[in-house]
CSV table of C-alpha atoms and ligand atoms in Angstrom, one decimal:
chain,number,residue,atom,x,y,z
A,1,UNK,CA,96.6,104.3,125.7
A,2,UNK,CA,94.9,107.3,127.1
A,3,UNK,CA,96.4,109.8,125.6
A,4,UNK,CA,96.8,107.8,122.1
A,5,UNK,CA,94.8,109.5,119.5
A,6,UNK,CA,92.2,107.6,117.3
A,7,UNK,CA,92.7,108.0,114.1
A,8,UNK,CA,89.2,109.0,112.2
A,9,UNK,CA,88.1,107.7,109.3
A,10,UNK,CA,85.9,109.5,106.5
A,11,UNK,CA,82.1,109.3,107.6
A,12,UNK,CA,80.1,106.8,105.0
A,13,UNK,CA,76.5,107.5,105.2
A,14,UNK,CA,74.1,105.8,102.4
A,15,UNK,CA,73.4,108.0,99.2
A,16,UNK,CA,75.6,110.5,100.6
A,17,UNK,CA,78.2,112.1,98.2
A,18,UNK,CA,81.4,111.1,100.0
A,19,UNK,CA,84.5,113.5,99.2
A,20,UNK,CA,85.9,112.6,102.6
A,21,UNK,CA,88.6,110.0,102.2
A,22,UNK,CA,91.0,110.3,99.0
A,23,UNK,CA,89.1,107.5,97.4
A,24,UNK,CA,89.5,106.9,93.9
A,25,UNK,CA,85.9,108.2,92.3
A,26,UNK,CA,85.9,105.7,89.3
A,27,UNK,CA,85.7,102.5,90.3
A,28,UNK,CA,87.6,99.8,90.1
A,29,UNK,CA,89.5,99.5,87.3
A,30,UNK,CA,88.3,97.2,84.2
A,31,UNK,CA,90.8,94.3,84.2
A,32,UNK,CA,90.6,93.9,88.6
A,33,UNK,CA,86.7,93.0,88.9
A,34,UNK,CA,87.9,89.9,86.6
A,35,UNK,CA,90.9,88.6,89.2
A,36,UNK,CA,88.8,89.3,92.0
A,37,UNK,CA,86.1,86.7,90.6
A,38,UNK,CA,89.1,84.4,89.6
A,39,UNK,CA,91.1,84.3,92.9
A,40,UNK,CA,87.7,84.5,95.1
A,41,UNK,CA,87.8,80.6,95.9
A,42,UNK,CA,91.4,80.7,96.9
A,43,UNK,CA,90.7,82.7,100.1
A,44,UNK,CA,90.2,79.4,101.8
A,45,UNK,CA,94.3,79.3,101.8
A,46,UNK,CA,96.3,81.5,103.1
A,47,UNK,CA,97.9,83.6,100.4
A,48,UNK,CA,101.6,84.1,99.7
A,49,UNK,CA,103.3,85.0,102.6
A,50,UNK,CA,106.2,86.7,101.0
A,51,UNK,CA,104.1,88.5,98.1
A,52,UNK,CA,106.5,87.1,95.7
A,53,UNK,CA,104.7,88.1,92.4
A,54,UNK,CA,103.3,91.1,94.0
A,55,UNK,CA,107.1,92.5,94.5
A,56,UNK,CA,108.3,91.1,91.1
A,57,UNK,CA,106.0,93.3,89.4
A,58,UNK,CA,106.7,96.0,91.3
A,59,UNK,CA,110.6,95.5,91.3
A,60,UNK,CA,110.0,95.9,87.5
A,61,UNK,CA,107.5,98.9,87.6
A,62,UNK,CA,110.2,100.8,89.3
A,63,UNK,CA,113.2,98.5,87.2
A,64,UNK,CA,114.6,98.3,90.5
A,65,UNK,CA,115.9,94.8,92.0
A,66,UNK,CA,112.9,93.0,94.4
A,67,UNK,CA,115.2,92.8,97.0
A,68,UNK,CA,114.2,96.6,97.6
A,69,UNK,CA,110.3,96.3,97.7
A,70,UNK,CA,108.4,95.6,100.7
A,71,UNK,CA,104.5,95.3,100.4
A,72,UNK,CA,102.2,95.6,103.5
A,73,UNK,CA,98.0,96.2,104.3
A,74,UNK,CA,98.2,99.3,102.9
A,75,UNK,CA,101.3,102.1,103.2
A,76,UNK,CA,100.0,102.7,106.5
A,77,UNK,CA,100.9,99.3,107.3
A,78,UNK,CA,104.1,100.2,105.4
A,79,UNK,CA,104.8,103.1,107.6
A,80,UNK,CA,104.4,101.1,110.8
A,81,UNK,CA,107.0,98.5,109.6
A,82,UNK,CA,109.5,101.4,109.1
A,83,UNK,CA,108.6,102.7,112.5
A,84,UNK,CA,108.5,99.5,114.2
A,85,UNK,CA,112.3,98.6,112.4
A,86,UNK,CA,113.7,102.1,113.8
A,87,UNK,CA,112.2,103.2,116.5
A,88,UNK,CA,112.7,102.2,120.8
A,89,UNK,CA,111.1,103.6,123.8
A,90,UNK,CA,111.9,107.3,123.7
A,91,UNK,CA,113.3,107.9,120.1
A,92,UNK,CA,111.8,110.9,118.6
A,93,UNK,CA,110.1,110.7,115.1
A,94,UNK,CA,109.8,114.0,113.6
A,95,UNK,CA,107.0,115.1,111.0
A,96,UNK,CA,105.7,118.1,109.5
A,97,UNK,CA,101.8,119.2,111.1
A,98,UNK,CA,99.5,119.0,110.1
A,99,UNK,CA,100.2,116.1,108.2
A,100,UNK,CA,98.6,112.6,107.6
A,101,UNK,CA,96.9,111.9,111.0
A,102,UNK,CA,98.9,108.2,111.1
A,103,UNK,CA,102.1,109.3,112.0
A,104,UNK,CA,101.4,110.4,115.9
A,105,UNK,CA,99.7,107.7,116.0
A,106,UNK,CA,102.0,104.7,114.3
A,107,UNK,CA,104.8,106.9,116.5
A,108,UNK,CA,103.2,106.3,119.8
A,109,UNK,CA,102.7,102.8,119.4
A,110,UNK,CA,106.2,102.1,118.8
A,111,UNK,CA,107.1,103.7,122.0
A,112,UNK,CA,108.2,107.1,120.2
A,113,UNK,CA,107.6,110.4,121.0
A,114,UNK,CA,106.1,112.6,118.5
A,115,UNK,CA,108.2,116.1,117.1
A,116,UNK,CA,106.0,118.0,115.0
A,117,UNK,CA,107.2,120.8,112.7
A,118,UNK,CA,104.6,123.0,112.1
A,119,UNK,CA,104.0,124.0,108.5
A,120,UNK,CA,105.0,127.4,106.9
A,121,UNK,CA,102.3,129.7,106.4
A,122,UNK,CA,101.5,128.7,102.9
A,123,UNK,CA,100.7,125.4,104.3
A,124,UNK,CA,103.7,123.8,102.9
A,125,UNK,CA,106.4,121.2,104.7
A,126,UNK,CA,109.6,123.9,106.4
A,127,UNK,CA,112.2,121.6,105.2
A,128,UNK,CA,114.4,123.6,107.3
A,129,UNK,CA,112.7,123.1,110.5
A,130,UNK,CA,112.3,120.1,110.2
A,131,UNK,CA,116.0,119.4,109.8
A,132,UNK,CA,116.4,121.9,112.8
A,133,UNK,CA,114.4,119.7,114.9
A,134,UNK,CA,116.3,116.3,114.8
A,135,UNK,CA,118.4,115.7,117.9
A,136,UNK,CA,120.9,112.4,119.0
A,137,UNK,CA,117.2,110.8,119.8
A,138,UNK,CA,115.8,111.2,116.4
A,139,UNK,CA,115.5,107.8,114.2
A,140,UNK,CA,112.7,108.4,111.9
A,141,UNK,CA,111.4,111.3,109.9
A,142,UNK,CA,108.1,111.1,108.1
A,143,UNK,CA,107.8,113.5,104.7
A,144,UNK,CA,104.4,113.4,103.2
A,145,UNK,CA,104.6,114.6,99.8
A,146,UNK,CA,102.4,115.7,98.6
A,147,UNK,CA,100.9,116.4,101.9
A,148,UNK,CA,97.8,114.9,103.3
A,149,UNK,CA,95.6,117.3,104.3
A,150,UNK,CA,96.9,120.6,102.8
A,151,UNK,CA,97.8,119.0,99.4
A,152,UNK,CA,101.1,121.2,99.3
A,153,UNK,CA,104.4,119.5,97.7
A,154,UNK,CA,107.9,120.1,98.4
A,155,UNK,CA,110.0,120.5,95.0
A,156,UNK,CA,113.5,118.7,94.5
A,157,UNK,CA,115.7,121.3,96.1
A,158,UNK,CA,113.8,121.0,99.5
A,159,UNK,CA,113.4,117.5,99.5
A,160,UNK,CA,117.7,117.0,98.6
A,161,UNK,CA,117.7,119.7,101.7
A,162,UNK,CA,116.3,117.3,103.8
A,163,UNK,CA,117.7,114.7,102.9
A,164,UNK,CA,121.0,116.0,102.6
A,165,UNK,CA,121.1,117.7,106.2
A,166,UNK,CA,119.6,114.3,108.5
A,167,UNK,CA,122.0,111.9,109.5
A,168,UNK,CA,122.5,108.7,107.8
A,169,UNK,CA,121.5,106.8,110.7
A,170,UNK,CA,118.1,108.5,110.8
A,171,UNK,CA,115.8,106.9,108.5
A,172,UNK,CA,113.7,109.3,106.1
A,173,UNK,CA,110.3,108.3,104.6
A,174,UNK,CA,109.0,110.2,101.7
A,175,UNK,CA,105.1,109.0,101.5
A,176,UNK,CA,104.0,109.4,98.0
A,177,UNK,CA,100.9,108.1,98.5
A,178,UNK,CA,99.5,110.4,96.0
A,179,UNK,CA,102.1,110.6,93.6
A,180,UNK,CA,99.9,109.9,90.5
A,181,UNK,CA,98.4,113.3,90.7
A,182,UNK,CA,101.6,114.9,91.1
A,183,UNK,CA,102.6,117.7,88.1
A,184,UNK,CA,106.3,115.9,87.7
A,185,UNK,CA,108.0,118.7,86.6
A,186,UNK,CA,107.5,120.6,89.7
A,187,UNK,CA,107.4,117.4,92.2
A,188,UNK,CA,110.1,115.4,91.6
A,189,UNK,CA,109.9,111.2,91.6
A,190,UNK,CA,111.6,110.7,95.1
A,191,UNK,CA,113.1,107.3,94.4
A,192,UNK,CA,114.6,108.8,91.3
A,193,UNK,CA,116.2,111.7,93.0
A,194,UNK,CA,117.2,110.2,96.7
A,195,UNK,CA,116.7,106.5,96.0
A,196,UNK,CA,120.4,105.6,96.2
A,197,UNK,CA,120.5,106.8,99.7
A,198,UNK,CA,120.7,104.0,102.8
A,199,UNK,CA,118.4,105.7,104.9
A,200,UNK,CA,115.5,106.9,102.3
A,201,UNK,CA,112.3,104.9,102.2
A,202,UNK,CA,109.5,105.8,99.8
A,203,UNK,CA,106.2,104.8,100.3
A,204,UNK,CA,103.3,104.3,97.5
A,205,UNK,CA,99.8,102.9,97.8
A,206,UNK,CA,97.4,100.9,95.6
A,207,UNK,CA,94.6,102.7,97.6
A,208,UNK,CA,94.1,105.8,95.9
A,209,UNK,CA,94.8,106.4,91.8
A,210,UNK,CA,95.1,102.3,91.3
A,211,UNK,CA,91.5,102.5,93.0
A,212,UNK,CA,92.2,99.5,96.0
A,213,UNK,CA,91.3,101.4,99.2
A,214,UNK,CA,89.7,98.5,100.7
A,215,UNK,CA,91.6,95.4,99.4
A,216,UNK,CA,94.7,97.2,101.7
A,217,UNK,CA,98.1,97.3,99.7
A,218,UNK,CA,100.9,99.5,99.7
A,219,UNK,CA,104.4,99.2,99.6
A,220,UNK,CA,108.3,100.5,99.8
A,221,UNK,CA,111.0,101.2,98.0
A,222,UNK,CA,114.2,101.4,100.0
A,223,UNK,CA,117.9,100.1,100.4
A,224,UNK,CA,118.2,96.2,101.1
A,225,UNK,CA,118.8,96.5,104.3
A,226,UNK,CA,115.8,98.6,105.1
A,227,UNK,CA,113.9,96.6,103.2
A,228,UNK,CA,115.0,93.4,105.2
A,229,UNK,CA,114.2,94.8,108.5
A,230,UNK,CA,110.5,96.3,107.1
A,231,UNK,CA,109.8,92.7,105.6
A,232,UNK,CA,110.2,90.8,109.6
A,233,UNK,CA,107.8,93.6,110.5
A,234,UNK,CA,105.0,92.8,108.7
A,235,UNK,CA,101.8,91.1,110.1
A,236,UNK,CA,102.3,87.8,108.3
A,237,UNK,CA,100.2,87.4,105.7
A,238,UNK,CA,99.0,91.0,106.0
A,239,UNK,CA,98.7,91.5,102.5
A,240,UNK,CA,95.8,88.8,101.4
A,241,UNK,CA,96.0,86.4,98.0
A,242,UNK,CA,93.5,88.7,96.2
A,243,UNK,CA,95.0,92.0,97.3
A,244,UNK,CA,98.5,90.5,95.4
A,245,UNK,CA,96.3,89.8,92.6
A,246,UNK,CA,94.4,92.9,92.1
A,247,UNK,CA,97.5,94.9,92.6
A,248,UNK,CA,99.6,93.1,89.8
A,249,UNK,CA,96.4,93.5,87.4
A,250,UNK,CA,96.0,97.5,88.3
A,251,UNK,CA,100.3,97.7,87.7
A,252,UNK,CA,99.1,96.7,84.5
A,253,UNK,CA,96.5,99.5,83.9
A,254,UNK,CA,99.2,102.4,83.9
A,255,UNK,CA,97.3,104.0,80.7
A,256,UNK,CA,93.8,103.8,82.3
A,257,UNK,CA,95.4,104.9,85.8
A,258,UNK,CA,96.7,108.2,83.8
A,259,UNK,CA,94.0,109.0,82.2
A,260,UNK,CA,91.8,108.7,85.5
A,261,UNK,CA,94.6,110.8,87.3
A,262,UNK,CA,94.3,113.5,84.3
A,263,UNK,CA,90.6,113.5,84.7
A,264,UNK,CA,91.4,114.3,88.5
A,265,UNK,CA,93.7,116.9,88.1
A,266,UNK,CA,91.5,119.0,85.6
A,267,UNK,CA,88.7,118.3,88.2
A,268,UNK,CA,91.0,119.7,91.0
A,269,UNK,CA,92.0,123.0,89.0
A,270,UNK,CA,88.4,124.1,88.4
A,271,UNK,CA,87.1,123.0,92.0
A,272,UNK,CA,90.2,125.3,93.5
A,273,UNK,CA,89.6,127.8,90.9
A,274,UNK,CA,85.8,127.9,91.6
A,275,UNK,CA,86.2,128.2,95.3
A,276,UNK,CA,88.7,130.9,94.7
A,277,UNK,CA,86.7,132.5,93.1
A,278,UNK,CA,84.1,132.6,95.9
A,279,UNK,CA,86.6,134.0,98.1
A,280,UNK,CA,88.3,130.8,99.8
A,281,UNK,CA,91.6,130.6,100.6
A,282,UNK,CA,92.6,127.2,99.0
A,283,UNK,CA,96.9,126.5,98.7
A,284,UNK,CA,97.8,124.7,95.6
A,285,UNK,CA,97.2,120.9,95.6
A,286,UNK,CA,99.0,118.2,93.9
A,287,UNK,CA,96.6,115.6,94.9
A,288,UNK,CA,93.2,114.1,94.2
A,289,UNK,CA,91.7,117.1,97.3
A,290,UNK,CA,92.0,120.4,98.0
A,291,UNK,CA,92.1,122.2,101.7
A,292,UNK,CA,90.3,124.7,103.3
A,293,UNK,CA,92.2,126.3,106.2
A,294,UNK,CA,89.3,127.3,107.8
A,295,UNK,CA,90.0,127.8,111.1
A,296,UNK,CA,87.4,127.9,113.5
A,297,UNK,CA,84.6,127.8,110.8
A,298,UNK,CA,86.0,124.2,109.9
A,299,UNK,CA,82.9,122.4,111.8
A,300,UNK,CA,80.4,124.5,110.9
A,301,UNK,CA,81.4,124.0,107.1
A,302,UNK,CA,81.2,120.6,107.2
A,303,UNK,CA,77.9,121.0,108.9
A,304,UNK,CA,77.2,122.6,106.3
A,305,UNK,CA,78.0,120.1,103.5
A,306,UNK,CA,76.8,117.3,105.4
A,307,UNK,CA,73.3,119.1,105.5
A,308,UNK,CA,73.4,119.0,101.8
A,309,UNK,CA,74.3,116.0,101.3
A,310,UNK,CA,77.9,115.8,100.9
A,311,UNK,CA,80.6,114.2,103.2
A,312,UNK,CA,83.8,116.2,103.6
A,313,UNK,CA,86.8,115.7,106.4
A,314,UNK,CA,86.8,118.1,108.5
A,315,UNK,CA,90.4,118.5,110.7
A,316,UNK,CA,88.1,121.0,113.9
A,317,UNK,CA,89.8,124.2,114.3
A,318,UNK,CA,91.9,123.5,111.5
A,319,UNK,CA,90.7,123.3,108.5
A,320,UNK,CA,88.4,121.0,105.7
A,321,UNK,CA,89.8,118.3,102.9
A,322,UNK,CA,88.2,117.9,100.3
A,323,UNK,CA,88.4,115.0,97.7
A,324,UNK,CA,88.1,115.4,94.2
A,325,UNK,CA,85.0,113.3,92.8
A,326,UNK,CA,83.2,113.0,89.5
A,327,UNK,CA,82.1,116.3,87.9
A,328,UNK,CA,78.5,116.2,89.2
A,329,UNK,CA,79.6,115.7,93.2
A,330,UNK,CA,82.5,118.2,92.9
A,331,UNK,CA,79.4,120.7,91.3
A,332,UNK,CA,77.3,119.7,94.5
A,333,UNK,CA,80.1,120.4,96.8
A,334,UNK,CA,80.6,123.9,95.0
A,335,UNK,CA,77.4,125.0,95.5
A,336,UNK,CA,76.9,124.1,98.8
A,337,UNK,CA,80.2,126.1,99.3
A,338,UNK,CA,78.9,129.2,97.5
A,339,UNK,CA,76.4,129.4,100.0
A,340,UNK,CA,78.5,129.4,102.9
A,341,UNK,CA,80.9,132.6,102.2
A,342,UNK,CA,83.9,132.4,103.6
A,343,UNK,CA,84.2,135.2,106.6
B,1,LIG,C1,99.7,110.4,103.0
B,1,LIG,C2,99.1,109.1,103.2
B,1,LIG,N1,99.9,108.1,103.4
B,1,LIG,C3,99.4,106.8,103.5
B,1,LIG,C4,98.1,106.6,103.5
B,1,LIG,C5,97.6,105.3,103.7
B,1,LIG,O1,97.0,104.7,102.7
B,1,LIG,P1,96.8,103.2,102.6
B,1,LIG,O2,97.2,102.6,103.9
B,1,LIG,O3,95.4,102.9,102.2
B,1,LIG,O4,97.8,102.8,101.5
B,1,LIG,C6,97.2,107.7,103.3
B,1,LIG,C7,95.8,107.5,103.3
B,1,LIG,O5,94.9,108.3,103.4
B,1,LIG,C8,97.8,109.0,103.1
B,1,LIG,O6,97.0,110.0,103.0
């Protein structure tokens, strides 16, 4: 347990802006406040365990069969499942790094050891590498696309690369988590591309564009038997009556969802373009943040914007994410930025 990292969550800090943890700026979306107010005096019960509606409507988002959905607290709850299903004592789990901060972690309590695959220099996954690095004790590699923290996306070529050079008895998990701010033509739809492979799993959430951080749902789209094994893995009841609820109604919201995720996209363009402009060096995102690669001024930047009022994530020694907000906290953050030149 010693040497088992924490993971660290955005700070919160009253009337603060916070730009620290991938949150959805807008709210919650119109038709959820409603089904929250409706399914409120059910939480005396304990919900459905199996999530049956929950996975219906997702089988039918995807118009794949619900035999190949499995819902959990979130997809980092997801992504334990898969790592709790594959791996023993000793098996290696190989992920790019720096990449979302849960994978050492869900890999060390499963008794794995962590291989991490250090990024290129652009910031982006080394599909190659990471291939390279899978041995006879790998059973689980983690792809974050696009990637938490650096925002960088593999395209379909890399990702078939991948795929294509893993062995089929080593499961691979694409997390989309952030899928909705993806340009498609340039990121491809992982389940539509690899989703007829055995040993791909793809991971969405409900916490970030569908605006549900803290209700916890996520889930996985994978082959039947993957699925099967990720289902007896799940805290029972994990995901709670109105979580299922809220979900189904924010499936329903895909219009409102896009136009929120357009909003975020033009917001990202001109916050990278602005910091650009101020001399940053910023790698492309196809997410709701961008990242500063820092370095050793990552502390003191964050310093920096907490002083003025804005909460960022800072990754010490590393570098600074940065969520996409409204247009007023993204202009705060900005300014506060071009005050703090970039060495
Ligand atoms: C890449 C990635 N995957 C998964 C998650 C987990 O999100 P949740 O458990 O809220 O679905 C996050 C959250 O920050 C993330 O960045």
């Amino acid at each position: 347990m010693a040497s088992l990292p924490a993971y660290v969550p955005g700070m919160k800090i009253p009337g603060a802006v916070v730009l620290a943890s991938n949150e959805s700026p807008y709210g919650l979306l119109p038709s959820v406040a409603g089904v929250l107010a409706d399914q409120a005096a059910g939480v005396s019960r304990y919900p459905d365990m199996a999530s049956t509606r929950l996975i219906e409507a997702i089988a039918a988002h995807h118009g794949v069969a619900p035999e190949r959905v499995a819902v959990g607290a979130g997809s980092v709850e997801v992504c334990g499942q898969l790592a709790s299903a594959t791996v023993g004592e000793g098996d290696e789990v190989v992920f790019g790094w720096r990449a979302f901060e849960a994978y050492p972690i869900i890999t060390t309590v499963v008794g794995g050891a962590a291989v991490k695959v250090p990024l290129t220099h652009q910031h982006v996954h080394d599909v190659d590498a990471m291939v390279a690095a899978v041995t006879d004790r790998t059973r689980l590699v983690f792809l974050c696309n696009p990637n938490n923290p650096t925002g960088t996306a593999v395209g379909a070529d890399e990702l078939r690369r991948l795929v294509d050079g893993i062995p089929d008895n080593v499961l691979v998990v694409i997390d989309e988590a952030y899928r909705e701010y993806v340009d498609p033509a340039a990121v491809p739809d992982a389940f539509g591309l690899l989703g007829d492979r055995p040993n791909v799993a793809i991971t969405r959430t409900f916490s970030k564009a569908y605006a549900l951080a803290g209700l916890r749902v996520g889930y996985c789209l994978a082959s039947p038997d993957v699925i099967a094994a990720a289902r007896k893995c799940q805290v029972p009841f994990s995901v709670s009556g109105l979580a299922q609820e809220a979900a189904i109604a924010a499936l329903g919201e895909g219009e409102e969802v896009a136009r929120r995720a357009k909003l975020t996209v033009a917001e990202r363009e001109r916050v990278r373009t602005s910091l650009l402009d101020s001399g940053y060096d910023v790698p492309p995102s196809q997410a709701n943040f961008v990242w500063l690669p820092l370095g050793e001024r990552t502390s003191d930047f964050a310093q920096a914007c907490l002083d003025g009022g804005v909460i960022v994530r800072p990754f010490a020694g590393d570098g600074v994410r940065v969520t996409i907000g409204i247009d007023a906290e993204n202009d705060r953050f900005l300014s506060i930025a071009s005050g703090f030149l970039p060495s």
